[in-house]
PDB file of C-alpha atoms in Angstrom:
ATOM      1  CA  UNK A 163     167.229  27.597 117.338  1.00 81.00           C
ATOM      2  CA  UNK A 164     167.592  24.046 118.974  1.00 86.00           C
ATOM      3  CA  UNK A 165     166.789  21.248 116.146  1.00 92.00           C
ATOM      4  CA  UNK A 166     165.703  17.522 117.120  1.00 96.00           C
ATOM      5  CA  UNK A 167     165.654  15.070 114.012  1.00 97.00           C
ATOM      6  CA  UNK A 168     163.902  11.466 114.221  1.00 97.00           C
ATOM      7  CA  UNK A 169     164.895   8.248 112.252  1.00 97.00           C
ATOM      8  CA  UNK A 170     162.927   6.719 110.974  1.00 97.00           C
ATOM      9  CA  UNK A 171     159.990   8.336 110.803  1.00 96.00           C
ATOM     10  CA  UNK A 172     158.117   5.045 110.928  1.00 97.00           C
ATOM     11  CA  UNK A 173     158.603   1.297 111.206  1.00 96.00           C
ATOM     12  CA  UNK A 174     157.064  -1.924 111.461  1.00 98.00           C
ATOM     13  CA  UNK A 175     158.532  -5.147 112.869  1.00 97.00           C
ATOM     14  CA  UNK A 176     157.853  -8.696 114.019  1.00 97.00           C
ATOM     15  CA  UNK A 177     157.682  -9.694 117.447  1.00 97.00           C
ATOM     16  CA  UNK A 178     161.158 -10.654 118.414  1.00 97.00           C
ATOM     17  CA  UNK A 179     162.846  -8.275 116.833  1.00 98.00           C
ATOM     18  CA  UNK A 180     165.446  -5.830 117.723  1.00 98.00           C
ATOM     19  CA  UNK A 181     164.813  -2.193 116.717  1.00 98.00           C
ATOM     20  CA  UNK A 182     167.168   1.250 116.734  1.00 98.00           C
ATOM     21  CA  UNK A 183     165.945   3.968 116.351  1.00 98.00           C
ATOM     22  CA  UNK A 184     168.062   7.559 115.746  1.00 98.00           C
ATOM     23  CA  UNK A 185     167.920  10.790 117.551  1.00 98.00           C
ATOM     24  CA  UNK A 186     170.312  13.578 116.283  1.00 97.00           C
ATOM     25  CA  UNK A 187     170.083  17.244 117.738  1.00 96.00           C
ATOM     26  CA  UNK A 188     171.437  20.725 117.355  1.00 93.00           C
ATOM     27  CA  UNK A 189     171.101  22.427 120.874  1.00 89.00           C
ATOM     28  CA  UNK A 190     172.679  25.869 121.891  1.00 85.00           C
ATOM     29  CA  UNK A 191     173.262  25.145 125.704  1.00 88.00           C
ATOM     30  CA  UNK A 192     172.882  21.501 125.970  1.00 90.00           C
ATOM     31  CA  UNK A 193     171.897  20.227 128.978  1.00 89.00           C
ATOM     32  CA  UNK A 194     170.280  16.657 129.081  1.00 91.00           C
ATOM     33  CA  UNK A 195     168.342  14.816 125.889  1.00 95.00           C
ATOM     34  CA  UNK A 196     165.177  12.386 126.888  1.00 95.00           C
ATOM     35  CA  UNK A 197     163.576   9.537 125.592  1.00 97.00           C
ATOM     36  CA  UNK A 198     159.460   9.340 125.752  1.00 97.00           C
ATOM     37  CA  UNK A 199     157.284   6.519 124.636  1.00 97.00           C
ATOM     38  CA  UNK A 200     153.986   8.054 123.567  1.00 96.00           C
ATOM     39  CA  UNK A 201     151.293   5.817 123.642  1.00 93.00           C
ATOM     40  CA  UNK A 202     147.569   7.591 124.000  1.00 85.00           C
ATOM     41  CA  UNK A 203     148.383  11.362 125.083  1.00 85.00           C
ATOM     42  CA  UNK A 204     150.897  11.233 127.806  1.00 91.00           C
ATOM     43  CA  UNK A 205     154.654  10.745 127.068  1.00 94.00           C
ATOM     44  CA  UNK A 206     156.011   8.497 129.240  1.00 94.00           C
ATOM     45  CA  UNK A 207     159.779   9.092 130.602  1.00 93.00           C
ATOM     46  CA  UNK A 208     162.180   6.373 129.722  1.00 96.00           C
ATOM     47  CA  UNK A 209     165.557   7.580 129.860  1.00 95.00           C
ATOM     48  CA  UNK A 210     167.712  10.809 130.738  1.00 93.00           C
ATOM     49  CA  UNK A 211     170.982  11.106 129.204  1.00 95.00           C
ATOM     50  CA  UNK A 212     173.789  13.707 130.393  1.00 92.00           C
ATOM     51  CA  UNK A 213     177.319  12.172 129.332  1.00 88.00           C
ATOM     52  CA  UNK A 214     178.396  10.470 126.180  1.00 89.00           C
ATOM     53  CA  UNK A 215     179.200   6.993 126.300  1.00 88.00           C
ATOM     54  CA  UNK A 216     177.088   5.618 129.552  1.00 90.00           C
ATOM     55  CA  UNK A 217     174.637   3.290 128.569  1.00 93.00           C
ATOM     56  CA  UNK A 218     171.459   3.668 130.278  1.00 94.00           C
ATOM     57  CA  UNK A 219     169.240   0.337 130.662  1.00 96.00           C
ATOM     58  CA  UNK A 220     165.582  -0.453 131.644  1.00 95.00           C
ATOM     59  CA  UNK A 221     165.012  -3.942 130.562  1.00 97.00           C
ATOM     60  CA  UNK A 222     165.149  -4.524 126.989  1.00 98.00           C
ATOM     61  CA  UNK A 223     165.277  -1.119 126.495  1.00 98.00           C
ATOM     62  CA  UNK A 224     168.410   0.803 126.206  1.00 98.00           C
ATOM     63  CA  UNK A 225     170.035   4.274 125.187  1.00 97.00           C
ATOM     64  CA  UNK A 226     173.262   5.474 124.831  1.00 97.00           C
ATOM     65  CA  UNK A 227     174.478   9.156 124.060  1.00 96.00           C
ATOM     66  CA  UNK A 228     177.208  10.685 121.513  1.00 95.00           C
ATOM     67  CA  UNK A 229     178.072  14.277 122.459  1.00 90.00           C
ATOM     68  CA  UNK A 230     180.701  14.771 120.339  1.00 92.00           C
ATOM     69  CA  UNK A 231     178.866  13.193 116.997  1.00 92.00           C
ATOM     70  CA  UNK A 232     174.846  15.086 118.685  1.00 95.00           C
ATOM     71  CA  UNK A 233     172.941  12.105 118.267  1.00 96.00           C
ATOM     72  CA  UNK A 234     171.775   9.103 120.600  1.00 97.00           C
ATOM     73  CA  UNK A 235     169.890   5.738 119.866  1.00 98.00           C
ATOM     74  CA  UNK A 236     167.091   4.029 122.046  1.00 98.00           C
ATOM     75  CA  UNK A 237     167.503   0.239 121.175  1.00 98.00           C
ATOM     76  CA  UNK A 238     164.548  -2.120 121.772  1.00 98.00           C
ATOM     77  CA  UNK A 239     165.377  -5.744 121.604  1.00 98.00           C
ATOM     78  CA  UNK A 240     163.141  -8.952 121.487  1.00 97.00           C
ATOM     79  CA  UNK A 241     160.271  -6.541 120.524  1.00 98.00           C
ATOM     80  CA  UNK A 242     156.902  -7.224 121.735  1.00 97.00           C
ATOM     81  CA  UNK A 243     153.261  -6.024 120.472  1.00 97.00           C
ATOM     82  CA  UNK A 244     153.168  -3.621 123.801  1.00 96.00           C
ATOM     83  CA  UNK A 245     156.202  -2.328 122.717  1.00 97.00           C
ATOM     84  CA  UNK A 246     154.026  -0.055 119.676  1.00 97.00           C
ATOM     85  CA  UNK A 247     154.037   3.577 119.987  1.00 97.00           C
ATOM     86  CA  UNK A 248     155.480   6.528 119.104  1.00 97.00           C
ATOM     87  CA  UNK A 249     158.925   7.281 120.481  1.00 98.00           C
ATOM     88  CA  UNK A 250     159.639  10.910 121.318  1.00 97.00           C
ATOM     89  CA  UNK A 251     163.624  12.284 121.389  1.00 97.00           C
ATOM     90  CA  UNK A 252     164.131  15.676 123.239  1.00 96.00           C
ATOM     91  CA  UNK A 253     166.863  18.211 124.289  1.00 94.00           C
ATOM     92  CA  UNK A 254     166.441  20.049 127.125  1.00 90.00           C
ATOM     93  CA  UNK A 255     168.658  23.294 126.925  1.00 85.00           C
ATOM     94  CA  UNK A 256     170.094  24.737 130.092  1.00 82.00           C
ATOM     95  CA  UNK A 257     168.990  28.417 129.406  1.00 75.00           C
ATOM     96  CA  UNK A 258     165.561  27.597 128.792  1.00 70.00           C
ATOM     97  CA  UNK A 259     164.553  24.572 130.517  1.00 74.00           C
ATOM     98  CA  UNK A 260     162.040  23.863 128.150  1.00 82.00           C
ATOM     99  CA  UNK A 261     162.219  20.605 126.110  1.00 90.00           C
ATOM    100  CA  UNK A 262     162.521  20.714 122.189  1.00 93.00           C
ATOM    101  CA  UNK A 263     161.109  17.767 120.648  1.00 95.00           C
ATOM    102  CA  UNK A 264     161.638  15.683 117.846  1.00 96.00           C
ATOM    103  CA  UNK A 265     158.825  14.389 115.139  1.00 95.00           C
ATOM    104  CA  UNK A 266     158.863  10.896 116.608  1.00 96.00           C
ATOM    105  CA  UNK A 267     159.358   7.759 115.487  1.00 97.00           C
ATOM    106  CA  UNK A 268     155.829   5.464 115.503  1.00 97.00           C
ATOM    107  CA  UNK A 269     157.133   2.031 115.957  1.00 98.00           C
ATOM    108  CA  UNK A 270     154.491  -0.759 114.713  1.00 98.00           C
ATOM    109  CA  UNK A 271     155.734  -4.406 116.227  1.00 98.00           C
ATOM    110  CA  UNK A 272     153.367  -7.175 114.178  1.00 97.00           C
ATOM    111  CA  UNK A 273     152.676 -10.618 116.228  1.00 94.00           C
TER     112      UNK A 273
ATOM    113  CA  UNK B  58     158.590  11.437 139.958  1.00 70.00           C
ATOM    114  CA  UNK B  59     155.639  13.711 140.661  1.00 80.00           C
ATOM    115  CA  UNK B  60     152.098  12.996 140.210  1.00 90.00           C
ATOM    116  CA  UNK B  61     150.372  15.434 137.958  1.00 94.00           C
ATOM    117  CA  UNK B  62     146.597  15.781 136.929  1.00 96.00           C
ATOM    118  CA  UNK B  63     145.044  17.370 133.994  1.00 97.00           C
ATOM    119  CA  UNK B  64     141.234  18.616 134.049  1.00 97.00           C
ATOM    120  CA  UNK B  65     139.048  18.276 131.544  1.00 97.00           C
ATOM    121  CA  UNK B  66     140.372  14.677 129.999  1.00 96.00           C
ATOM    122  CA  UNK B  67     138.665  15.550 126.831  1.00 96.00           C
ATOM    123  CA  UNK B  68     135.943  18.081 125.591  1.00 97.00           C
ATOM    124  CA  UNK B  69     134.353  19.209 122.837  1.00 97.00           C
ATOM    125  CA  UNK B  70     133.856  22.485 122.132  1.00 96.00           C
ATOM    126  CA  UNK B  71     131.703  24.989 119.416  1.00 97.00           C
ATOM    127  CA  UNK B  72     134.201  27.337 117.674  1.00 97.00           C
ATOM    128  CA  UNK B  73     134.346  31.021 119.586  1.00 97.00           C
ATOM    129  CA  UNK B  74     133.763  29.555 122.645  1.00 97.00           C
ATOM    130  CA  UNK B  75     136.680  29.178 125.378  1.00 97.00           C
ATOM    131  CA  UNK B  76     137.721  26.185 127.449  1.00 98.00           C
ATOM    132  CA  UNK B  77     139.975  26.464 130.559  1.00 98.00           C
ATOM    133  CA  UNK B  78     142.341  23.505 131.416  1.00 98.00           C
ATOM    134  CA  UNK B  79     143.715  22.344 135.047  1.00 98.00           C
ATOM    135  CA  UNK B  80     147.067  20.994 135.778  1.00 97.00           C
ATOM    136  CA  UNK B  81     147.599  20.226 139.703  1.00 97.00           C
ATOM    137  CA  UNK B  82     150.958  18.468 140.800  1.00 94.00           C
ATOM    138  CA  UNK B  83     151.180  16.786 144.231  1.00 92.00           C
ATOM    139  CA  UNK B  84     154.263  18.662 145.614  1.00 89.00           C
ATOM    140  CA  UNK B  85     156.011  22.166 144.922  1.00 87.00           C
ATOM    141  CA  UNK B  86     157.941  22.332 141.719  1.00 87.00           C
ATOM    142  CA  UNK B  87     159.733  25.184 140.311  1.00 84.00           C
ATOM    143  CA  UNK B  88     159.325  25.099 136.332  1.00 86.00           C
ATOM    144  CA  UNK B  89     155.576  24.268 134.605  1.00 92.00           C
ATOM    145  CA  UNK B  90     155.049  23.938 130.770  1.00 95.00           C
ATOM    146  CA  UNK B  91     152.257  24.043 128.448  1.00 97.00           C
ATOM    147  CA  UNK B  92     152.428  22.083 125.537  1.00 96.00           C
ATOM    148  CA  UNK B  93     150.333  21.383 122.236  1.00 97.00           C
ATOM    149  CA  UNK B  94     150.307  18.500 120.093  1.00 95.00           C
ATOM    150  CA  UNK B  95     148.391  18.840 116.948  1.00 95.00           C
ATOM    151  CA  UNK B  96     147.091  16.134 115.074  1.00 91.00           C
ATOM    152  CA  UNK B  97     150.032  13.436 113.570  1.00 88.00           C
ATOM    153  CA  UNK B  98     152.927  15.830 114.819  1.00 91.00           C
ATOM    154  CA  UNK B  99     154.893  16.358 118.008  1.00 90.00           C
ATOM    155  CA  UNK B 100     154.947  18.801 120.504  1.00 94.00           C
ATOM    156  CA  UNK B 101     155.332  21.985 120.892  1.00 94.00           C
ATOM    157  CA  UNK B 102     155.826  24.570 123.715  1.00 94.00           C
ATOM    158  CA  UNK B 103     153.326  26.761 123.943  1.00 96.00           C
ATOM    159  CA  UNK B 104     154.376  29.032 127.260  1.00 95.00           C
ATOM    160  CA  UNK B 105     156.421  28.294 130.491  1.00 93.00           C
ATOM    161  CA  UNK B 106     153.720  29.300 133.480  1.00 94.00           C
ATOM    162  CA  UNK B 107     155.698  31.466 135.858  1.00 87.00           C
ATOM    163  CA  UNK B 108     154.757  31.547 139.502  1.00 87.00           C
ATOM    164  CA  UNK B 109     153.434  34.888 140.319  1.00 84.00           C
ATOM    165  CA  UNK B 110     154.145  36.730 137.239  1.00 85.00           C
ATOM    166  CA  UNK B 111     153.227  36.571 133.424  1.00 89.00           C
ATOM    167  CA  UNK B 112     154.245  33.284 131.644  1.00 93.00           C
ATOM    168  CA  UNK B 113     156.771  33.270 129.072  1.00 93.00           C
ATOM    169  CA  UNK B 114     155.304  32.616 125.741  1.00 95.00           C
ATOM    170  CA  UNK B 115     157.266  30.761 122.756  1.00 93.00           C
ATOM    171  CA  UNK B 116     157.188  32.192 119.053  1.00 91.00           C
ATOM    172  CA  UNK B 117     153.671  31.982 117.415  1.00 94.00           C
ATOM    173  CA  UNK B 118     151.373  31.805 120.905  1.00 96.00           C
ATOM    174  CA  UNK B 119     150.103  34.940 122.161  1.00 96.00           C
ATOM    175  CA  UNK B 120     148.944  35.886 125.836  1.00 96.00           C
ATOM    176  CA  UNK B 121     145.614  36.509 124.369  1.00 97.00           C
ATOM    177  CA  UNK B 122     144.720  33.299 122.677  1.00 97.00           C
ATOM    178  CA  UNK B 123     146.615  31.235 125.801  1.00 98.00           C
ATOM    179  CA  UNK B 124     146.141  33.097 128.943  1.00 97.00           C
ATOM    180  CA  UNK B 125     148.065  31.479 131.986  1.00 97.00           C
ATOM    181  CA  UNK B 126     147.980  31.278 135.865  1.00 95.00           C
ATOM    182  CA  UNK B 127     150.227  30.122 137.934  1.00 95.00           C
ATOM    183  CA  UNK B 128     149.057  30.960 141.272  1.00 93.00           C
ATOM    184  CA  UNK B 129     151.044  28.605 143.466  1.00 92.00           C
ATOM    185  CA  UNK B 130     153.768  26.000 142.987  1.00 91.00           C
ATOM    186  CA  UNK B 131     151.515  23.241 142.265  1.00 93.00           C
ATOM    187  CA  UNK B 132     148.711  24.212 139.576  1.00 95.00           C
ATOM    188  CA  UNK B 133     148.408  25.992 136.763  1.00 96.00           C
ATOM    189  CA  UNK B 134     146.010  26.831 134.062  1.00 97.00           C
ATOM    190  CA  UNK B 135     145.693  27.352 129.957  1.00 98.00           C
ATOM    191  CA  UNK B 136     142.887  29.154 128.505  1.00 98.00           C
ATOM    192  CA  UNK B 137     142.116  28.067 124.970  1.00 98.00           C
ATOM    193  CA  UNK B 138     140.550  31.469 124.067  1.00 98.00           C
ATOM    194  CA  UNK B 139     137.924  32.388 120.961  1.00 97.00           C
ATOM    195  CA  UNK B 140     139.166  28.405 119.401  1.00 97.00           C
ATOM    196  CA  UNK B 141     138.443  27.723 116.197  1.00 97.00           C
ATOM    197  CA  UNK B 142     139.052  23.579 114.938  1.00 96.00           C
ATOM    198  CA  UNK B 143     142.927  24.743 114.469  1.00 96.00           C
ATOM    199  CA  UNK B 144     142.950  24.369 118.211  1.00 97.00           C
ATOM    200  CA  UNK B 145     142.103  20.839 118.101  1.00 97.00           C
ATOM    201  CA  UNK B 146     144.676  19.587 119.474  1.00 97.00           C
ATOM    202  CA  UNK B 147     146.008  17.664 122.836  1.00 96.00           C
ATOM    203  CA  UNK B 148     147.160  19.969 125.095  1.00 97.00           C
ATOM    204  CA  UNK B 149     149.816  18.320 127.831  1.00 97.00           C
ATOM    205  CA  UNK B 150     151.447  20.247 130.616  1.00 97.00           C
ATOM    206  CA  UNK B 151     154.570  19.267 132.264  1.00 95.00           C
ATOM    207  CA  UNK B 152     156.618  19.675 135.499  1.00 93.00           C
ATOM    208  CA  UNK B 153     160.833  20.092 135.501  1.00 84.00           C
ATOM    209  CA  UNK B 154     162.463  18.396 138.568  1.00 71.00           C
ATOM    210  CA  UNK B 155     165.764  20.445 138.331  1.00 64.00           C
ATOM    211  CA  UNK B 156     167.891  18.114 140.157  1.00 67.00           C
ATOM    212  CA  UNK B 157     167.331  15.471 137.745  1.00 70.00           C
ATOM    213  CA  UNK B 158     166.804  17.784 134.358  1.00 73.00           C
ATOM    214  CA  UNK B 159     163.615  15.277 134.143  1.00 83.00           C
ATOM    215  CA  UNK B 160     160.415  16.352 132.762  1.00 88.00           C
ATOM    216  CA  UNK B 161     157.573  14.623 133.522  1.00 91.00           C
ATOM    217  CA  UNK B 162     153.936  14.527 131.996  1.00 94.00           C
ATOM    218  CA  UNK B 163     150.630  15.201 132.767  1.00 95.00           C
ATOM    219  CA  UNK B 164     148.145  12.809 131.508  1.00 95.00           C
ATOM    220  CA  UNK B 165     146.506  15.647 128.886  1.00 96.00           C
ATOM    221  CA  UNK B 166     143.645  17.062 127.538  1.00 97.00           C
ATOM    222  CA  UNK B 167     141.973  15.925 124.080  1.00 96.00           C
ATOM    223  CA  UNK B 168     139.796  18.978 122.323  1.00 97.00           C
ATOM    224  CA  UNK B 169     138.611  18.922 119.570  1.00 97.00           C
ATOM    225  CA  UNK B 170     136.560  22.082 118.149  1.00 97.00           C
ATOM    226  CA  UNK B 171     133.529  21.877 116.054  1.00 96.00           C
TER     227      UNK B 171
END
């Protein structure tokens, strides 16, 4: 059964900031892992990662993934207040196309 | 990425009662999914809506409680059958662009039973 694990659950941090948050994941076929921000209902994509090492960057966002180690990090730097929401990891496997989904991590930035 | 639509926003429904819920997508896509997301946790697949035959349903969801169409490449819809407040819950669906092994989200449906 795939597995997706979240760290930390939860944080809070000052505007300014620089945040990482964890991803590690157990998939059978692996084919891709996502990042989502989740702020009202609808996850928003951020990033698709397919090979270890490339660093994939939208802003002040960034993500990088480990295939050999199964894990990947989403940093955030110079946080801002719009930056709060929950931040969604997810494998998608290549037999079953169908994403498997961490718990999140709820990310609280503070003015 | 595609544009996708989700009918009701919200509702409110009285227990044993039944609510049906629209996804439409502006162009053809292969692969649509049904998700729930229950209060404070993440989400879960409930089904992968098959054109023209029976949707695939994950461990724990049942055709009966969830019944599915998929009548076309572009809109589906998940019956929330006989709820009770368990089912309160937002229910998302999703599209899979294959050549990028991207998912993308509809905006989703609050319910919350009474």
């Amino acid at each position: 059964e795939d597995k997706v694990v979240q760290s930390p659950l939860s944080l809070v941090v000052h505007e300014g900031d620089t945040v990482t948050l964890n991803c590690s994941y157990e998939v059978t076929n692996f084919r891709s892992l996502l990042w989502y921000k989740q702020e009202k209902k609808a996850p928003t994509f951020l990033f698709m990662l397919t090979s270890s090492g490339i660093e994939k960057k939208s802003g002040r966002l960034s993500s990088i993934l480990d295939k050999k180690e199964l894990f990947s990090i989403l940093n955030i730097t110079a946080t801002q207040t719009g930056d709060s929401a929950v931040y969604l990891c997810a494998v998608l496997d290549t037999g079953r196309r169908a994403l498997t989904f961490g718990s999140g991590t709820r990310l609280q930035v503070q003015p | 990425s595609a544009v996708i639509s989700q009918k009701p926003s919200r509702d409110i429904c009285q227990r044993g009662t039944s609510l049906t819920i629209q996804c439409q997508v502006d162009s053809q896509v292969t692969m649509m999914f049904w998700y729930r997301q229950q209060p404070g946790q993440s989400l879960t697949l409930i089904a992968t809506a098959n054109q023209g035959s029976e949707a695939t349903y994950e461990s724990g969801f049942v055709i009966d409680k969830f019944p599915i169409s998929r009548p076309n490449l572009t809109f589906s819809t998940l019956t929330v059958s006989n709820m009770s407040p368990e089912d309160s819950s937002i229910y998302l669906c999703s599209v899979d662009h294959v050549s990028t092994d991207t998912q993308y989200f509809g905006p989703g449906t609050r319910l919350t039973v009474l």
